[in-house]
Amino acid sequence: MTAQCKIDRHYTVQNPGEGQQVTRGGLLVTVKAPSAGSSDPFILFEIALPPHLSGAAPHVHCQSSAWFYILNGTLAFTLDAETVMLRAGSSILIEPTVVYTFWNPAAAAATLLGLFTRGDFDAYLATL
């Protein structure tokens, strides 16, 4: 069986430092691939965390998975009652309904790349 699809050539390039940027409590969030204008329900973003800063209060996503890849530095994630330390090159997939938080426990800055499987993070950023 051969798949048939309409060929539309749409793409978006985000160079370093480009993308919608939101600063909240010392965090810099840069949206690299917004869900708006995409046929896929996901959002890709980068978060820069200064030393010893919390990335988010404990929270849960009821209908979306969250994937994080540590670009540089070290980040701690607490998932329900377990804490894991992730260094540059590590990744973590958090399924829906898992309560989690993350923070930078180190004296050096850290950066992560995040992907949510639903694009509602765009709407959240718009409220900040």
PDB file of C-alpha atoms in Angstrom:
ATOM      1  CA  MET A   1       0.000   0.000   0.000  1.00  0.00           C
ATOM      2  CA  THR A   2       1.385   3.377  -0.972  1.00  0.00           C
ATOM      3  CA  ALA A   3       0.524   6.377   1.174  1.00  0.00           C
ATOM      4  CA  GLN A   4      -0.811   9.377  -0.654  1.00  0.00           C
ATOM      5  CA  CYS A   5      -0.435  12.853   0.742  1.00  0.00           C
ATOM      6  CA  LYS A   6      -0.699  16.375  -0.488  1.00  0.00           C
ATOM      7  CA  ILE A   7       2.768  17.852  -0.740  1.00  0.00           C
ATOM      8  CA  ASP A   8       3.006  21.256   0.884  1.00  0.00           C
ATOM      9  CA  ARG A   9       6.442  22.576   1.607  1.00  0.00           C
ATOM     10  CA  HIS A  10       6.099  24.514   4.844  1.00  0.00           C
ATOM     11  CA  TYR A  11       8.919  24.874   7.309  1.00  0.00           C
ATOM     12  CA  THR A  12      10.109  27.219  10.014  1.00  0.00           C
ATOM     13  CA  VAL A  13      13.720  28.042  10.831  1.00  0.00           C
ATOM     14  CA  GLN A  14      14.633  29.336  14.295  1.00  0.00           C
ATOM     15  CA  ASN A  15      18.222  30.526  14.596  1.00  0.00           C
ATOM     16  CA  PRO A  16      19.977  30.877  17.965  1.00  0.00           C
ATOM     17  CA  GLY A  17      18.230  33.520  20.045  1.00  0.00           C
ATOM     18  CA  GLU A  18      15.149  33.537  17.808  1.00  0.00           C
ATOM     19  CA  GLY A  19      11.630  32.564  18.816  1.00  0.00           C
ATOM     20  CA  GLN A  20       8.988  33.942  21.152  1.00  0.00           C
ATOM     21  CA  GLN A  21      10.725  34.702  24.452  1.00  0.00           C
ATOM     22  CA  VAL A  22       9.102  34.931  27.876  1.00  0.00           C
ATOM     23  CA  THR A  23      10.937  35.715  31.105  1.00  0.00           C
ATOM     24  CA  ARG A  24       9.393  34.500  34.344  1.00  0.00           C
ATOM     25  CA  GLY A  25      11.065  34.559  37.747  1.00  0.00           C
ATOM     26  CA  GLY A  26      14.566  34.510  36.271  1.00  0.00           C
ATOM     27  CA  LEU A  27      13.782  31.797  33.701  1.00  0.00           C
ATOM     28  CA  LEU A  28      14.102  32.515  30.008  1.00  0.00           C
ATOM     29  CA  VAL A  29      11.701  30.428  27.902  1.00  0.00           C
ATOM     30  CA  THR A  30      12.204  30.516  24.122  1.00  0.00           C
ATOM     31  CA  VAL A  31       9.611  28.831  21.915  1.00  0.00           C
ATOM     32  CA  LYS A  32      11.465  27.165  19.046  1.00  0.00           C
ATOM     33  CA  ALA A  33       8.486  25.481  17.340  1.00  0.00           C
ATOM     34  CA  PRO A  34       5.091  26.872  18.352  1.00  0.00           C
ATOM     35  CA  SER A  35       1.971  24.777  17.973  1.00  0.00           C
ATOM     36  CA  ALA A  36       0.164  27.671  16.290  1.00  0.00           C
ATOM     37  CA  GLY A  37       0.449  27.308  12.544  1.00  0.00           C
ATOM     38  CA  SER A  38       1.515  23.680  12.801  1.00  0.00           C
ATOM     39  CA  SER A  39      -0.531  20.660  11.810  1.00  0.00           C
ATOM     40  CA  ASP A  40       0.984  18.719  14.730  1.00  0.00           C
ATOM     41  CA  PRO A  41      -0.203  19.259  18.311  1.00  0.00           C
ATOM     42  CA  PHE A  42       3.192  19.814  19.942  1.00  0.00           C
ATOM     43  CA  ILE A  43       5.392  22.645  21.120  1.00  0.00           C
ATOM     44  CA  LEU A  44       9.194  22.677  21.294  1.00  0.00           C
ATOM     45  CA  PHE A  45      10.869  25.141  23.650  1.00  0.00           C
ATOM     46  CA  GLU A  46      14.153  25.948  25.385  1.00  0.00           C
ATOM     47  CA  ILE A  47      14.451  26.992  29.035  1.00  0.00           C
ATOM     48  CA  ALA A  48      17.579  28.657  30.454  1.00  0.00           C
ATOM     49  CA  LEU A  49      17.841  28.238  34.239  1.00  0.00           C
ATOM     50  CA  PRO A  50      20.305  30.320  36.252  1.00  0.00           C
ATOM     51  CA  PRO A  51      22.119  28.623  39.162  1.00  0.00           C
ATOM     52  CA  HIS A  52      19.992  27.418  42.100  1.00  0.00           C
ATOM     53  CA  LEU A  53      16.685  28.396  40.477  1.00  0.00           C
ATOM     54  CA  SER A  54      13.432  26.435  40.422  1.00  0.00           C
ATOM     55  CA  GLY A  55      12.001  25.774  36.974  1.00  0.00           C
ATOM     56  CA  ALA A  56       8.449  25.069  38.080  1.00  0.00           C
ATOM     57  CA  ALA A  57       6.372  24.360  41.159  1.00  0.00           C
ATOM     58  CA  PRO A  58       5.120  20.768  41.427  1.00  0.00           C
ATOM     59  CA  HIS A  59       2.453  20.308  38.760  1.00  0.00           C
ATOM     60  CA  VAL A  60       0.834  17.744  36.497  1.00  0.00           C
ATOM     61  CA  HIS A  61      -0.203  17.580  32.861  1.00  0.00           C
ATOM     62  CA  CYS A  62      -3.387  15.533  32.633  1.00  0.00           C
ATOM     63  CA  GLN A  63      -3.453  14.975  28.883  1.00  0.00           C
ATOM     64  CA  SER A  64       0.059  15.477  27.563  1.00  0.00           C
ATOM     65  CA  SER A  65       3.452  13.902  27.926  1.00  0.00           C
ATOM     66  CA  ALA A  66       6.488  16.087  28.544  1.00  0.00           C
ATOM     67  CA  TRP A  67       9.959  15.277  27.222  1.00  0.00           C
ATOM     68  CA  PHE A  68      13.069  17.146  28.335  1.00  0.00           C
ATOM     69  CA  TYR A  69      16.643  16.969  27.025  1.00  0.00           C
ATOM     70  CA  ILE A  70      19.412  18.622  29.027  1.00  0.00           C
ATOM     71  CA  LEU A  71      21.547  20.719  26.660  1.00  0.00           C
ATOM     72  CA  ASN A  72      24.041  21.893  29.292  1.00  0.00           C
ATOM     73  CA  GLY A  73      24.463  21.903  33.045  1.00  0.00           C
ATOM     74  CA  THR A  74      22.701  19.693  35.588  1.00  0.00           C
ATOM     75  CA  LEU A  75      19.022  19.675  36.507  1.00  0.00           C
ATOM     76  CA  ALA A  76      17.099  17.844  39.217  1.00  0.00           C
ATOM     77  CA  PHE A  77      13.614  16.453  38.590  1.00  0.00           C
ATOM     78  CA  THR A  78      11.293  15.193  41.302  1.00  0.00           C
ATOM     79  CA  LEU A  79       8.633  12.864  39.922  1.00  0.00           C
ATOM     80  CA  ASP A  80       6.014  11.967  42.525  1.00  0.00           C
ATOM     81  CA  ALA A  81       8.416  11.127  45.409  1.00  0.00           C
ATOM     82  CA  GLU A  82      11.591  10.240  43.462  1.00  0.00           C
ATOM     83  CA  THR A  83      14.338  12.742  42.600  1.00  0.00           C
ATOM     84  CA  VAL A  84      16.708  12.162  39.694  1.00  0.00           C
ATOM     85  CA  MET A  85      19.708  14.241  38.611  1.00  0.00           C
ATOM     86  CA  LEU A  86      20.174  14.756  34.883  1.00  0.00           C
ATOM     87  CA  ARG A  87      23.384  16.006  33.277  1.00  0.00           C
ATOM     88  CA  ALA A  88      23.944  17.374  29.781  1.00  0.00           C
ATOM     89  CA  GLY A  89      23.007  14.737  27.224  1.00  0.00           C
ATOM     90  CA  SER A  90      20.376  13.123  29.473  1.00  0.00           C
ATOM     91  CA  SER A  91      16.669  13.079  28.701  1.00  0.00           C
ATOM     92  CA  ILE A  92      13.481  12.267  30.556  1.00  0.00           C
ATOM     93  CA  LEU A  93       9.980  11.413  29.358  1.00  0.00           C
ATOM     94  CA  ILE A  94       7.190  12.255  31.808  1.00  0.00           C
ATOM     95  CA  GLU A  95       3.851  10.593  31.113  1.00  0.00           C
ATOM     96  CA  PRO A  96       0.517  12.326  31.772  1.00  0.00           C
ATOM     97  CA  THR A  97      -0.696  12.389  35.410  1.00  0.00           C
ATOM     98  CA  VAL A  98       2.827  12.276  36.921  1.00  0.00           C
ATOM     99  CA  VAL A  99       3.333  15.149  39.371  1.00  0.00           C
ATOM    100  CA  TYR A 100       6.744  16.705  38.768  1.00  0.00           C
ATOM    101  CA  THR A 101       8.970  19.677  39.374  1.00  0.00           C
ATOM    102  CA  PHE A 102      12.477  20.580  38.216  1.00  0.00           C
ATOM    103  CA  TRP A 103      15.229  22.932  39.311  1.00  0.00           C
ATOM    104  CA  ASN A 104      18.879  23.781  38.854  1.00  0.00           C
ATOM    105  CA  PRO A 105      20.773  22.562  41.953  1.00  0.00           C
ATOM    106  CA  ALA A 106      24.187  23.614  40.635  1.00  0.00           C
ATOM    107  CA  ALA A 107      26.350  26.728  40.798  1.00  0.00           C
ATOM    108  CA  ALA A 108      26.386  26.902  36.964  1.00  0.00           C
ATOM    109  CA  ALA A 109      23.561  27.770  34.565  1.00  0.00           C
ATOM    110  CA  ALA A 110      21.660  24.985  32.799  1.00  0.00           C
ATOM    111  CA  THR A 111      19.573  24.795  29.634  1.00  0.00           C
ATOM    112  CA  LEU A 112      16.968  22.251  28.612  1.00  0.00           C
ATOM    113  CA  LEU A 113      15.003  21.547  25.482  1.00  0.00           C
ATOM    114  CA  GLY A 114      11.385  20.603  26.134  1.00  0.00           C
ATOM    115  CA  LEU A 115       8.647  19.064  24.045  1.00  0.00           C
ATOM    116  CA  PHE A 116       4.988  18.853  25.032  1.00  0.00           C
ATOM    117  CA  THR A 117       2.726  16.573  23.033  1.00  0.00           C
ATOM    118  CA  ARG A 118      -0.110  19.091  23.212  1.00  0.00           C
ATOM    119  CA  GLY A 119       0.292  22.670  22.135  1.00  0.00           C
ATOM    120  CA  ASP A 120      -1.514  24.244  25.093  1.00  0.00           C
ATOM    121  CA  PHE A 121       1.810  25.488  26.519  1.00  0.00           C
ATOM    122  CA  ASP A 122       1.566  28.362  24.001  1.00  0.00           C
ATOM    123  CA  ALA A 123      -1.622  29.540  25.716  1.00  0.00           C
ATOM    124  CA  TYR A 124       0.028  29.289  29.131  1.00  0.00           C
ATOM    125  CA  LEU A 125       2.993  31.400  27.984  1.00  0.00           C
ATOM    126  CA  ALA A 126       0.600  34.042  26.686  1.00  0.00           C
ATOM    127  CA  THR A 127      -0.699  34.537  30.247  1.00  0.00           C
ATOM    128  CA  LEU A 128       2.752  35.330  31.667  1.00  0.00           C
TER     129      LEU A 128
END
